[in-house]
PDB file of C-alpha atoms in Angstrom:
ATOM      1  CA  MET Y 267      20.676  28.639 -11.338  1.00 89.00           C
ATOM      2  CA  PHE Y 268      21.525  24.941 -11.672  1.00 89.00           C
ATOM      3  CA  GLU Y 269      24.888  25.610 -10.002  1.00 91.00           C
ATOM      4  CA  LYS Y 270      23.105  27.207  -7.039  1.00 94.00           C
ATOM      5  CA  TRP Y 271      20.817  24.171  -6.799  1.00 94.00           C
ATOM      6  CA  CYS Y 272      23.820  21.824  -6.836  1.00 93.00           C
ATOM      7  CA  ALA Y 273      25.482  23.905  -4.100  1.00 94.00           C
ATOM      8  CA  ILE Y 274      22.704  22.884  -1.688  1.00 94.00           C
ATOM      9  CA  PRO Y 275      23.884  19.905   0.427  1.00 93.00           C
ATOM     10  CA  ASP Y 276      23.064  16.604  -1.265  1.00 89.00           C
ATOM     11  CA  LYS Y 277      21.120  15.330   1.746  1.00 90.00           C
ATOM     12  CA  ILE Y 278      18.674  18.211   1.394  1.00 94.00           C
ATOM     13  CA  ARG Y 279      18.468  17.742  -2.391  1.00 94.00           C
ATOM     14  CA  PHE Y 280      17.878  14.015  -1.798  1.00 91.00           C
ATOM     15  CA  LEU Y 281      15.041  14.741   0.644  1.00 91.00           C
ATOM     16  CA  LEU Y 282      13.358  17.122  -1.796  1.00 94.00           C
ATOM     17  CA  VAL Y 283      13.843  15.085  -4.970  1.00 94.00           C
ATOM     18  CA  GLY Y 284      13.419  11.835  -3.069  1.00 89.00           C
ATOM     19  CA  GLY Y 285      10.102  13.090  -1.744  1.00 91.00           C
ATOM     20  CA  VAL Y 286       8.905  13.610  -5.308  1.00 93.00           C
ATOM     21  CA  ASN Y 287      10.263  10.197  -6.349  1.00 91.00           C
ATOM     22  CA  ALA Y 288       8.692   8.488  -3.326  1.00 90.00           C
ATOM     23  CA  SER Y 289       5.339  10.125  -4.080  1.00 93.00           C
ATOM     24  CA  ILE Y 290       5.467   8.917  -7.668  1.00 94.00           C
ATOM     25  CA  SER Y 291       6.460   5.424  -6.499  1.00 92.00           C
ATOM     26  CA  TYR Y 292       3.656   5.318  -3.960  1.00 94.00           C
ATOM     27  CA  LEU Y 293       1.133   6.481  -6.558  1.00 96.00           C
ATOM     28  CA  ILE Y 294       2.262   3.712  -8.933  1.00 96.00           C
ATOM     29  CA  PHE Y 295       1.945   1.200  -6.070  1.00 95.00           C
ATOM     30  CA  ALA Y 296      -1.559   2.411  -5.155  1.00 96.00           C
ATOM     31  CA  ILE Y 297      -2.724   2.252  -8.773  1.00 97.00           C
ATOM     32  CA  ALA Y 298      -1.283  -1.260  -9.127  1.00 97.00           C
ATOM     33  CA  ILE Y 299      -3.022  -2.354  -5.901  1.00 97.00           C
ATOM     34  CA  HIS Y 300      -6.286  -0.935  -7.223  1.00 97.00           C
ATOM     35  CA  PHE Y 301      -6.093  -2.878 -10.488  1.00 97.00           C
ATOM     36  CA  ILE Y 302      -4.251  -6.042  -9.420  1.00 97.00           C
ATOM     37  CA  GLY Y 303      -5.569  -6.425  -5.867  1.00 96.00           C
ATOM     38  CA  GLN Y 304      -4.213  -6.182  -2.320  1.00 94.00           C
ATOM     39  CA  GLU Y 305      -3.523  -9.910  -2.132  1.00 94.00           C
ATOM     40  CA  HIS Y 306      -0.827  -9.384  -4.781  1.00 96.00           C
ATOM     41  CA  TYR Y 307       0.953  -6.545  -2.994  1.00 94.00           C
ATOM     42  CA  GLN Y 308       4.415  -8.029  -3.585  1.00 95.00           C
ATOM     43  CA  LEU Y 309       3.765  -8.080  -7.346  1.00 96.00           C
ATOM     44  CA  CYS Y 310       2.588  -4.489  -7.075  1.00 96.00           C
ATOM     45  CA  VAL Y 311       5.744  -3.379  -5.266  1.00 94.00           C
ATOM     46  CA  ALA Y 312       7.892  -5.091  -7.936  1.00 94.00           C
ATOM     47  CA  LEU Y 313       5.926  -3.327 -10.658  1.00 95.00           C
ATOM     48  CA  GLN Y 314       6.272  -0.034  -8.801  1.00 93.00           C
ATOM     49  CA  TRP Y 315      10.054  -0.402  -8.601  1.00 88.00           C
ATOM     50  CA  ALA Y 316      10.366  -1.398 -12.260  1.00 89.00           C
ATOM     51  CA  ILE Y 317       8.448   1.660 -13.448  1.00 92.00           C
ATOM     52  CA  SER Y 318       9.693   4.269 -10.987  1.00 90.00           C
ATOM     53  CA  SER Y 319      13.365   3.347 -11.405  1.00 87.00           C
ATOM     54  CA  PHE Y 320      13.629   5.218 -14.711  1.00 88.00           C
ATOM     55  CA  ILE Y 321      12.195   8.397 -13.232  1.00 91.00           C
ATOM     56  CA  SER Y 322      14.333   8.040 -10.121  1.00 90.00           C
ATOM     57  CA  PHE Y 323      17.555   7.539 -12.085  1.00 92.00           C
ATOM     58  CA  PHE Y 324      17.106  10.713 -14.094  1.00 93.00           C
ATOM     59  CA  ASN Y 325      16.098  12.762 -11.045  1.00 93.00           C
ATOM     60  CA  GLN Y 326      18.885  11.425  -8.804  1.00 91.00           C
ATOM     61  CA  LYS Y 327      21.592  11.838 -11.445  1.00 93.00           C
ATOM     62  CA  THR Y 328      20.494  15.286 -12.523  1.00 93.00           C
ATOM     63  CA  PHE Y 329      19.075  16.945  -9.435  1.00 94.00           C
ATOM     64  CA  VAL Y 330      20.590  15.185  -6.407  1.00 92.00           C
ATOM     65  CA  PHE Y 331      24.115  14.144  -7.277  1.00 92.00           C
ATOM     66  CA  CYS Y 332      24.506  16.573 -10.222  1.00 92.00           C
ATOM     67  CA  THR Y 333      26.766  14.221 -12.163  1.00 90.00           C
ATOM     68  CA  LYS Y 334      27.628  14.664 -15.818  1.00 88.00           C
ATOM     69  CA  GLY Y 335      28.210  11.946 -18.406  1.00 84.00           C
ATOM     70  CA  ASN Y 336      28.624   8.275 -17.448  1.00 86.00           C
ATOM     71  CA  TRP Y 337      24.927   7.590 -18.173  1.00 91.00           C
ATOM     72  CA  ILE Y 338      25.284   3.871 -18.886  1.00 92.00           C
ATOM     73  CA  LYS Y 339      27.833   3.182 -16.131  1.00 92.00           C
ATOM     74  CA  GLU Y 340      25.759   5.030 -13.545  1.00 92.00           C
ATOM     75  CA  TYR Y 341      22.524   3.427 -14.736  1.00 91.00           C
ATOM     76  CA  LEU Y 342      24.010  -0.055 -14.348  1.00 92.00           C
ATOM     77  CA  LYS Y 343      25.218   0.827 -10.849  1.00 91.00           C
ATOM     78  CA  CYS Y 344      21.751   2.165 -10.073  1.00 90.00           C
ATOM     79  CA  CYS Y 345      20.244  -1.147 -11.175  1.00 89.00           C
ATOM     80  CA  THR Y 346      22.408  -2.889  -8.572  1.00 91.00           C
ATOM     81  CA  THR Y 347      21.344  -0.326  -5.994  1.00 90.00           C
ATOM     82  CA  TRP Y 348      17.680  -0.824  -6.860  1.00 87.00           C
ATOM     83  CA  VAL Y 349      17.931  -4.577  -6.396  1.00 92.00           C
ATOM     84  CA  VAL Y 350      19.155  -4.041  -2.833  1.00 93.00           C
ATOM     85  CA  SER Y 351      16.652  -1.250  -2.226  1.00 90.00           C
ATOM     86  CA  TYR Y 352      13.784  -3.284  -3.709  1.00 91.00           C
ATOM     87  CA  LEU Y 353      14.656  -6.249  -1.477  1.00 94.00           C
ATOM     88  CA  CYS Y 354      14.685  -3.927   1.536  1.00 94.00           C
ATOM     89  CA  ASN Y 355      11.299  -2.493   0.504  1.00 92.00           C
ATOM     90  CA  ALA Y 356       9.752  -5.924  -0.119  1.00 94.00           C
ATOM     91  CA  LEU Y 357      11.088  -7.369   3.143  1.00 96.00           C
ATOM     92  CA  VAL Y 358       9.963  -4.458   5.315  1.00 96.00           C
ATOM     93  CA  LEU Y 359       6.564  -4.428   3.585  1.00 95.00           C
ATOM     94  CA  GLU Y 360       6.153  -8.159   4.193  1.00 95.00           C
ATOM     95  CA  ILE Y 361       7.039  -7.822   7.882  1.00 96.00           C
ATOM     96  CA  ILE Y 362       4.709  -4.864   8.399  1.00 96.00           C
ATOM     97  CA  VAL Y 363       1.777  -6.457   6.560  1.00 95.00           C
ATOM     98  CA  ARG Y 364       2.246  -9.825   8.205  1.00 94.00           C
ATOM     99  CA  TYR Y 365       2.972  -8.755  11.792  1.00 96.00           C
ATOM    100  CA  VAL Y 366       1.927  -5.125  12.303  1.00 95.00           C
ATOM    101  CA  THR Y 367      -1.006  -4.163  10.102  1.00 90.00           C
ATOM    102  CA  LYS Y 368      -2.816  -5.821   7.236  1.00 89.00           C
ATOM    103  CA  ASN Y 369      -3.056  -2.441   5.510  1.00 94.00           C
ATOM    104  CA  VAL Y 370      -0.655  -2.560   2.537  1.00 95.00           C
ATOM    105  CA  TYR Y 371      -0.954   1.187   1.972  1.00 94.00           C
ATOM    106  CA  VAL Y 372       0.297   2.008   5.465  1.00 94.00           C
ATOM    107  CA  GLY Y 373       2.943  -0.700   5.220  1.00 94.00           C
ATOM    108  CA  GLN Y 374       4.263   0.713   1.969  1.00 94.00           C
ATOM    109  CA  VAL Y 375       4.667   4.208   3.424  1.00 93.00           C
ATOM    110  CA  PHE Y 376       7.034   2.843   6.070  1.00 93.00           C
ATOM    111  CA  SER Y 377       8.731   0.514   3.584  1.00 93.00           C
ATOM    112  CA  ILE Y 378       9.477   3.378   1.207  1.00 91.00           C
ATOM    113  CA  MET Y 379      11.026   5.392   4.054  1.00 91.00           C
ATOM    114  CA  CYS Y 380      13.326   2.500   4.993  1.00 92.00           C
ATOM    115  CA  ALA Y 381      14.257   1.886   1.367  1.00 90.00           C
ATOM    116  CA  ALA Y 382      14.994   5.602   0.908  1.00 88.00           C
ATOM    117  CA  VAL Y 383      17.730   5.509   3.556  1.00 90.00           C
ATOM    118  CA  VAL Y 384      19.342   2.464   1.947  1.00 91.00           C
ATOM    119  CA  THR Y 385      19.023   4.016  -1.509  1.00 89.00           C
ATOM    120  CA  TYR Y 386      20.643   7.306  -0.469  1.00 89.00           C
ATOM    121  CA  ILE Y 387      23.643   5.534   1.039  1.00 92.00           C
ATOM    122  CA  LEU Y 388      24.128   3.280  -1.982  1.00 91.00           C
ATOM    123  CA  PHE Y 389      23.619   6.094  -4.484  1.00 89.00           C
ATOM    124  CA  LYS Y 390      26.038   8.410  -2.698  1.00 88.00           C
ATOM    125  CA  HIS Y 391      28.797   5.893  -2.066  1.00 91.00           C
ATOM    126  CA  PHE Y 392      28.378   3.603  -5.067  1.00 90.00           C
ATOM    127  CA  ALA Y 393      26.176   4.558  -8.020  1.00 90.00           C
ATOM    128  CA  PHE Y 394      26.957   8.274  -8.230  1.00 90.00           C
ATOM    129  CA  LYS Y 395      30.297   8.291  -6.434  1.00 83.00           C
ATOM    130  CA  THR Y 396      32.674  10.754  -7.992  1.00 71.00           C
ATOM    131  CA  CYS Y 397      36.404  10.843  -7.502  1.00 56.00           C
ATOM    132  CA  LYS Y 398      37.767  13.870  -5.740  1.00 54.00           C
ATOM    133  CA  LYS Y 399      40.697  15.582  -7.435  1.00 48.00           C
ATOM    134  CA  SER Y 400      42.988  14.392  -4.621  1.00 44.00           C
ATOM    135  CA  GLU Y 401      42.023  10.740  -5.419  1.00 46.00           C
ATOM    136  CA  ILE Y 402      42.986  11.030  -9.096  1.00 43.00           C
ATOM    137  CA  LYS Y 403      46.538   9.907  -9.760  1.00 44.00           C
TER     138      LYS Y 403
END
């Protein structure tokens, strides 16, 4: 059954698994906003990324890119990816909250979508990149 799942194109798997990951991330963000306060939304987004990264790594490795082994190497590459993705999320959130709407919840929905595109590209071509048999010498 897992082989059939992995035969589905990775973009579709990323949308499905990424939707779950994004929902978890957004829930963490909303809970943090509730307890810490809207005025500290950048702290809340940092906290959200720190917590959700562990869940995301496991889900992306296992269910999106279906890679085996290389746990530490891939995790370290994911950390690099998350730094870029977090910066994208924080920047877009800041722009939306400052110039479009003061509503951090709405801003974070759009920020997560932007960060998801960046994350997919970096995961596919960097963190979980696998060599094709023709590339192995």
